[in-house]
Amino acid sequence: MAIEVKNVTKLYGAQKALNNISFEVNSGEVFGFLGPNGAGKSTMMKIITGYIPPTEGEVLVEGLDLVEHSMEVKKLIGYLPEHNPLYLDMYVKEYLDFVAGIYKLDNRKQKVADMIERTGLGVEQKKRIGELSKGYRQRVGLAQALIHDPKVLILDEPTSGLDPNQIVEIRNLITELGKEKTIMLSTHIMQEVEAICDRIIIINNGEIVANDKTENIHSKEKVEKQVVLVEFNSDPASNDLLAIEFVSNVKKAKDNIWVIEASTDKDIREAIFQFAVAKGLSVLSMQRKEKSLEDVFQELTK
Ligand code: ADP
Ligand code: MG
């Protein structure tokens, strides 16, 4: 197990930022930590990286207790903080060499060169960090998180503030890194976790509201609800529609057009068609809408 979080609670004064959170991250997994602003994502990540202590509970990284083995754990983890605090006056190379020095790495020059290559900083490597675009600063942040070759990468909103092209580049880089490392990344963007994560935890108000494989988070919610838009040649009675098996809610959108909600994973279009036949109605069109992860997210965190 790469990360084990056991019953972690964090209080900031009277405010509970995390309420008795437990989860595990398997080795090699790209793990998404999804939640709206203020949910507690950064707080959880600061605890896992040892920057702040939990009020209660414990965290193990690669089986090592964070409190007892804080130095070893720091070596195992690479961390890209949310507001990537870079030294703007330093040159890219100088800064990475400085970070390599903190980790007391051998062969610093080579490692810095490798990181520059790895994160695609080549063209910008002679600049001061303050002269770089946000996308390139983020690459410097990733390079500093990777330089000591950690097993576990903790990335706090790694694509926030980037333009769409930069987002794609950084996501590709993360996907590439995910082949060899355990990655935990936070985001408030649903598409991001869909694009790159194997598993997702959705957190809201300091509590876990979902924890599953990315594909299951989808299908589980589809099971719970599907929506079909139907156009009949004339209006049925709403009570008759509600009598169709699994139909949970119906709404008339316009004359002859109905929004039918059902709680089943079975496609209910066939049942609607048979209903129409039995009532002597014609179905002019029928569209089934599957819920997106975005809908699920909004539903779980509203
Ligand atoms: P997220 O990263 O999901 O946006 P955070 O972990 O930053 O959420 O914050 C969770 C909650 O804790 C928020 O309500 C935030 O205002 C509060 N919080 C975060 N850091 C501090 C702090 N140092 N002191 C007081 N409250 C804090
Ligand atoms: Mg945050």
Short mmCIF file of C-alpha atoms and ligand atoms in Angstrom, two decimals:
data_model
loop_
_atom_site.label_atom_id
_atom_site.label_comp_id
_atom_site.label_asym_id
_atom_site.label_seq_id
_atom_site.Cartn_x
_atom_site.Cartn_y
_atom_site.Cartn_z
CA MET A 1 0.00 0.00 0.00
CA ALA A 2 1.47 3.37 -0.98
CA ILE A 3 -0.64 5.56 1.29
CA GLU A 4 -2.87 4.62 4.22
CA VAL A 5 -4.95 7.31 5.85
CA LYS A 6 -6.63 6.18 9.05
CA ASN A 7 -9.34 8.18 10.78
CA VAL A 8 -7.77 11.54 10.11
CA THR A 9 -9.47 14.60 11.54
CA LYS A 10 -8.12 18.13 11.18
CA LEU A 11 -9.34 21.11 13.10
CA TYR A 12 -8.32 24.68 12.34
CA GLY A 13 -9.42 26.28 15.59
CA ALA A 14 -13.07 25.35 15.82
CA GLN A 15 -13.40 24.57 12.12
CA LYS A 16 -13.33 20.93 11.10
CA ALA A 17 -11.53 20.77 7.74
CA LEU A 18 -11.38 16.95 7.74
CA ASN A 19 -13.78 14.71 9.60
CA ASN A 20 -12.57 11.18 10.35
CA ILE A 21 -11.23 10.42 6.86
CA SER A 22 -9.90 6.95 5.97
CA PHE A 23 -8.72 5.67 2.60
CA GLU A 24 -5.90 3.79 0.94
CA VAL A 25 -3.94 4.35 -2.23
CA ASN A 26 -2.47 1.26 -3.90
CA SER A 27 1.05 1.26 -5.27
CA GLY A 28 1.16 2.31 -8.90
CA GLU A 29 -2.27 3.86 -8.84
CA VAL A 30 -3.14 7.28 -10.25
CA PHE A 31 -5.53 8.41 -7.62
CA GLY A 32 -7.85 11.41 -7.95
CA PHE A 33 -8.95 13.53 -5.05
CA LEU A 34 -11.97 15.43 -6.30
CA GLY A 35 -13.96 18.05 -4.48
CA PRO A 36 -15.20 21.64 -4.58
CA ASN A 37 -13.14 24.50 -3.18
CA GLY A 38 -12.85 24.31 0.58
CA ALA A 39 -13.59 20.56 0.67
CA GLY A 40 -10.32 19.77 2.46
CA LYS A 41 -8.15 18.48 -0.40
CA SER A 42 -5.12 20.67 0.26
CA THR A 43 -5.37 20.03 3.98
CA MET A 44 -5.30 16.26 3.38
CA MET A 45 -2.31 16.59 1.08
CA LYS A 46 -0.40 18.78 3.52
CA ILE A 47 -0.98 16.13 6.16
CA ILE A 48 0.20 13.28 3.92
CA THR A 49 3.35 15.19 3.00
CA GLY A 50 4.05 15.98 6.65
CA TYR A 51 3.70 19.76 6.31
CA ILE A 52 1.01 19.96 8.96
CA PRO A 53 0.03 17.38 11.59
CA PRO A 54 -3.45 15.88 11.81
CA THR A 55 -5.47 16.69 14.92
CA GLU A 56 -6.34 12.99 15.16
CA GLY A 57 -5.60 9.85 13.21
CA GLU A 58 -2.53 8.53 11.44
CA VAL A 59 -0.97 8.30 8.01
CA LEU A 60 1.40 5.64 6.66
CA VAL A 61 3.40 6.09 3.47
CA GLU A 62 4.89 2.90 2.03
CA GLY A 63 4.11 1.35 5.39
CA LEU A 64 6.04 3.98 7.36
CA ASP A 65 4.34 6.06 10.02
CA LEU A 66 4.57 9.74 9.18
CA VAL A 67 5.35 10.82 12.72
CA GLU A 68 7.95 8.18 13.58
CA HIS A 69 9.72 8.20 10.20
CA SER A 70 9.23 11.74 9.01
CA MET A 71 12.62 12.04 7.27
CA GLU A 72 12.32 8.74 5.41
CA VAL A 73 8.80 9.58 4.36
CA LYS A 74 9.88 12.97 2.98
CA LYS A 75 12.35 11.14 0.75
CA LEU A 76 9.60 8.86 -0.56
CA ILE A 77 7.30 11.71 -1.48
CA GLY A 78 7.43 14.37 -4.17
CA TYR A 79 5.04 17.25 -3.55
CA LEU A 80 3.70 19.93 -5.85
CA PRO A 81 1.84 22.34 -3.56
CA GLU A 82 -1.27 24.17 -4.68
CA HIS A 83 0.31 27.61 -4.90
CA ASN A 84 3.59 26.25 -6.16
CA PRO A 85 5.95 28.46 -4.14
CA LEU A 86 8.91 29.03 -6.42
CA TYR A 87 11.77 31.43 -5.92
CA LEU A 88 11.06 33.84 -8.74
CA ASP A 89 14.54 35.39 -8.78
CA MET A 90 16.30 32.08 -9.20
CA TYR A 91 17.24 30.61 -12.56
CA VAL A 92 15.57 27.32 -13.44
CA LYS A 93 18.79 25.34 -13.20
CA GLU A 94 19.92 27.14 -10.07
CA TYR A 95 16.63 26.41 -8.34
CA LEU A 96 16.61 22.71 -9.26
CA ASP A 97 20.22 22.42 -8.12
CA PHE A 98 19.19 24.06 -4.85
CA VAL A 99 16.39 21.49 -4.39
CA ALA A 100 18.79 18.64 -5.23
CA GLY A 101 21.08 20.05 -2.54
CA ILE A 102 18.30 19.95 0.05
CA TYR A 103 17.88 16.23 -0.67
CA LYS A 104 21.67 15.84 -0.55
CA LEU A 105 21.66 14.08 -3.91
CA ASP A 106 24.84 12.87 -5.58
CA ASN A 107 25.41 13.71 -9.18
CA ARG A 108 23.38 16.90 -8.90
CA LYS A 109 24.27 18.33 -12.27
CA GLN A 110 23.16 15.20 -14.08
CA LYS A 111 19.94 14.96 -12.08
CA VAL A 112 19.07 18.58 -12.83
CA ALA A 113 19.70 17.98 -16.54
CA ASP A 114 17.56 14.82 -16.46
CA MET A 115 14.67 16.66 -14.82
CA ILE A 116 14.86 19.51 -17.33
CA GLU A 117 14.69 16.97 -20.13
CA ARG A 118 11.94 14.95 -18.48
CA THR A 119 9.63 17.90 -17.84
CA GLY A 120 10.26 19.57 -21.19
CA LEU A 121 11.98 22.62 -19.69
CA GLY A 122 14.83 22.58 -22.21
CA VAL A 123 13.94 25.71 -24.14
CA GLU A 124 13.33 27.73 -20.99
CA GLN A 125 16.12 26.42 -18.82
CA LYS A 126 18.26 29.56 -18.99
CA LYS A 127 15.50 31.86 -17.71
CA ARG A 128 14.67 33.11 -14.28
CA ILE A 129 11.57 31.40 -12.86
CA GLY A 130 9.83 34.79 -12.67
CA GLU A 131 10.14 35.11 -16.44
CA LEU A 132 8.35 31.83 -17.15
CA SER A 133 4.70 31.34 -18.10
CA LYS A 134 2.43 29.61 -15.61
CA GLY A 135 2.69 26.34 -17.59
CA TYR A 136 6.46 26.36 -17.44
CA ARG A 137 6.47 27.30 -13.75
CA GLN A 138 4.28 24.26 -13.21
CA ARG A 139 6.89 22.16 -15.01
CA VAL A 140 9.55 23.55 -12.69
CA GLY A 141 7.28 22.57 -9.81
CA LEU A 142 6.99 19.05 -11.19
CA ALA A 143 10.74 18.87 -11.74
CA GLN A 144 11.43 19.81 -8.09
CA ALA A 145 8.86 17.24 -6.96
CA LEU A 146 10.57 14.52 -9.04
CA ILE A 147 14.25 15.25 -8.64
CA HIS A 148 14.86 12.83 -5.77
CA ASP A 149 13.01 10.08 -7.66
CA PRO A 150 10.21 9.63 -5.10
CA LYS A 151 7.89 6.64 -5.21
CA VAL A 152 4.83 8.72 -4.46
CA LEU A 153 3.84 12.00 -6.10
CA ILE A 154 1.35 14.33 -4.44
CA LEU A 155 0.08 16.95 -6.87
CA ASP A 156 -2.28 19.61 -5.55
CA GLU A 157 -4.38 21.00 -8.43
CA PRO A 158 -1.50 20.63 -10.89
CA THR A 159 -3.34 22.15 -13.85
CA SER A 160 -5.16 25.01 -12.17
CA GLY A 161 -4.59 28.35 -13.84
CA LEU A 162 -3.18 26.83 -17.03
CA ASP A 163 -4.52 27.43 -20.51
CA PRO A 164 -6.10 24.50 -22.41
CA ASN A 165 -2.90 23.59 -24.28
CA GLN A 166 -0.81 23.68 -21.14
CA ILE A 167 -3.44 21.56 -19.37
CA VAL A 168 -3.12 18.87 -22.04
CA GLU A 169 0.69 18.96 -21.79
CA ILE A 170 0.76 18.67 -18.02
CA ARG A 171 -1.88 15.90 -18.07
CA ASN A 172 0.18 13.96 -20.59
CA LEU A 173 3.22 14.37 -18.40
CA ILE A 174 1.28 13.11 -15.38
CA THR A 175 -0.05 10.14 -17.34
CA GLU A 176 3.54 9.35 -18.38
CA LEU A 177 4.76 9.60 -14.77
CA GLY A 178 1.85 7.44 -13.61
CA LYS A 179 3.38 4.47 -15.39
CA GLU A 180 6.18 4.30 -12.85
CA LYS A 181 4.93 6.10 -9.76
CA THR A 182 2.01 6.24 -7.39
CA ILE A 183 0.28 9.55 -7.95
CA MET A 184 -2.33 11.29 -5.86
CA LEU A 185 -3.68 14.39 -7.48
CA SER A 186 -6.36 16.79 -6.39
CA THR A 187 -8.65 18.76 -8.61
CA HIS A 188 -12.04 20.38 -8.67
CA ILE A 189 -12.36 19.55 -12.38
CA MET A 190 -14.31 16.40 -13.14
CA GLN A 191 -12.92 15.87 -16.64
CA GLU A 192 -9.45 15.88 -15.22
CA VAL A 193 -9.94 12.83 -13.04
CA GLU A 194 -11.85 11.11 -15.82
CA ALA A 195 -8.95 11.72 -18.16
CA ILE A 196 -6.12 10.50 -15.97
CA CYS A 197 -7.16 8.69 -12.79
CA ASP A 198 -7.66 4.98 -12.07
CA ARG A 199 -9.60 5.67 -8.93
CA ILE A 200 -11.43 8.63 -7.43
CA ILE A 201 -12.39 9.84 -4.03
CA ILE A 202 -14.94 12.61 -3.94
CA ILE A 203 -14.66 14.72 -0.83
CA ASN A 204 -17.05 17.37 0.40
CA ASN A 205 -17.00 19.38 3.64
CA GLY A 206 -14.17 17.26 4.97
CA GLU A 207 -15.96 13.96 4.39
CA ILE A 208 -15.65 11.25 1.75
CA VAL A 209 -18.83 10.96 -0.30
CA ALA A 210 -17.57 8.45 -2.89
CA ASN A 211 -14.55 6.18 -3.27
CA ASP A 212 -14.37 3.91 -6.30
CA LYS A 213 -12.73 3.09 -9.61
CA THR A 214 -13.32 5.83 -12.16
CA GLU A 215 -15.49 3.62 -14.36
CA ASN A 216 -17.60 2.48 -11.39
CA ILE A 217 -18.31 5.97 -10.19
CA HIS A 218 -19.90 6.43 -13.57
CA SER A 219 -21.84 3.23 -13.79
CA LYS A 220 -23.00 3.27 -10.19
CA GLU A 221 -24.75 6.54 -10.76
CA LYS A 222 -26.17 5.43 -14.08
CA VAL A 223 -27.78 2.57 -12.22
CA GLU A 224 -29.37 5.01 -9.89
CA LYS A 225 -30.87 7.22 -12.51
CA GLN A 226 -31.46 7.58 -16.19
CA VAL A 227 -33.38 10.22 -18.05
CA VAL A 228 -35.32 9.70 -21.27
CA LEU A 229 -36.79 12.45 -23.36
CA VAL A 230 -39.85 11.18 -25.28
CA GLU A 231 -42.08 12.77 -27.87
CA PHE A 232 -45.51 11.13 -28.24
CA ASN A 233 -48.15 11.96 -30.82
CA SER A 234 -50.43 13.01 -27.98
CA ASP A 235 -50.06 13.39 -24.21
CA PRO A 236 -50.38 10.34 -21.99
CA ALA A 237 -51.63 10.72 -18.41
CA SER A 238 -48.71 11.31 -16.06
CA ASN A 239 -50.01 8.67 -13.65
CA ASP A 240 -49.93 6.09 -16.44
CA LEU A 241 -46.31 6.97 -17.17
CA LEU A 242 -45.46 6.69 -13.48
CA ALA A 243 -46.88 3.16 -13.49
CA ILE A 244 -44.14 1.97 -15.87
CA GLU A 245 -41.69 -0.21 -13.98
CA PHE A 246 -38.69 1.71 -12.53
CA VAL A 247 -40.05 5.11 -13.54
CA SER A 248 -39.52 7.43 -10.60
CA ASN A 249 -40.47 10.82 -11.93
CA VAL A 250 -42.10 12.33 -15.00
CA LYS A 251 -42.34 15.90 -16.20
CA LYS A 252 -44.12 17.39 -19.15
CA ALA A 253 -41.64 19.61 -21.01
CA LYS A 254 -43.93 20.81 -23.79
CA ASP A 255 -47.05 19.51 -25.48
CA ASN A 256 -46.48 15.80 -26.15
CA ILE A 257 -42.89 15.93 -24.89
CA TRP A 258 -42.06 14.26 -21.59
CA VAL A 259 -38.96 13.89 -19.46
CA ILE A 260 -39.05 10.47 -17.83
CA GLU A 261 -36.68 9.59 -15.02
CA ALA A 262 -36.09 5.99 -14.03
CA SER A 263 -34.00 4.26 -11.37
CA THR A 264 -32.49 1.24 -13.08
CA ASP A 265 -29.47 0.31 -15.13
CA LYS A 266 -31.79 -1.35 -17.68
CA ASP A 267 -32.55 0.76 -20.72
CA ILE A 268 -36.18 1.71 -20.12
CA ARG A 269 -36.84 2.87 -23.67
CA GLU A 270 -38.28 -0.49 -24.58
CA ALA A 271 -40.73 -0.34 -21.67
CA ILE A 272 -41.77 3.16 -22.73
CA PHE A 273 -42.32 1.95 -26.28
CA GLN A 274 -44.46 -0.96 -25.11
CA PHE A 275 -46.40 1.41 -22.87
CA ALA A 276 -47.12 3.61 -25.88
CA VAL A 277 -48.29 0.63 -27.93
CA ALA A 278 -50.58 -0.53 -25.11
CA LYS A 279 -52.10 2.96 -24.82
CA GLY A 280 -52.51 3.36 -28.58
CA LEU A 281 -49.93 6.17 -28.70
CA SER A 282 -47.09 6.64 -31.16
CA VAL A 283 -43.56 7.44 -30.11
CA LEU A 284 -42.14 10.11 -32.43
CA SER A 285 -38.72 10.29 -30.82
CA MET A 286 -36.90 9.06 -27.77
CA GLN A 287 -33.54 10.07 -26.38
CA ARG A 288 -31.77 8.52 -23.42
CA LYS A 289 -29.40 10.68 -21.46
CA GLU A 290 -26.74 9.13 -19.31
CA LYS A 291 -25.50 11.09 -16.42
CA SER A 292 -22.00 12.42 -16.65
CA LEU A 293 -19.45 12.32 -13.86
CA GLU A 294 -20.10 16.04 -13.62
CA ASP A 295 -23.73 15.43 -12.70
CA VAL A 296 -22.64 12.85 -10.17
CA PHE A 297 -20.16 15.28 -8.69
CA GLN A 298 -22.75 18.02 -8.39
CA GLU A 299 -25.25 15.67 -6.88
CA LEU A 300 -22.84 14.38 -4.27
CA THR A 301 -21.45 17.74 -3.28
CA LYS A 302 -24.41 20.10 -3.50
P1 ADP B 1 -9.50 22.59 -0.72
O1 ADP B 1 -8.05 22.38 -0.98
O2 ADP B 1 -10.34 21.38 -0.97
O3 ADP B 1 -10.03 23.78 -1.43
P2 ADP B 1 -8.60 23.25 1.95
O4 ADP B 1 -8.02 22.04 2.51
O5 ADP B 1 -7.68 24.32 1.46
O6 ADP B 1 -9.69 22.88 0.85
O7 ADP B 1 -9.53 23.94 3.06
C1 ADP B 1 -10.51 23.21 3.79
C2 ADP B 1 -11.16 24.14 4.78
O8 ADP B 1 -10.22 24.50 5.80
C3 ADP B 1 -11.61 25.45 4.18
O9 ADP B 1 -12.83 25.81 4.77
C4 ADP B 1 -10.52 26.42 4.52
O10 ADP B 1 -11.00 27.74 4.64
C5 ADP B 1 -10.03 25.89 5.85
N1 ADP B 1 -8.59 26.16 6.05
C6 ADP B 1 -7.58 25.74 5.26
N2 ADP B 1 -6.38 26.14 5.76
C7 ADP B 1 -6.65 26.82 6.88
C8 ADP B 1 -5.82 27.47 7.86
N3 ADP B 1 -4.49 27.48 7.78
N4 ADP B 1 -6.46 28.07 8.91
C9 ADP B 1 -7.81 28.05 9.00
N5 ADP B 1 -8.64 27.45 8.13
C10 ADP B 1 -8.07 26.84 7.08
MG MG B 2 -6.82 23.31 -2.26
#
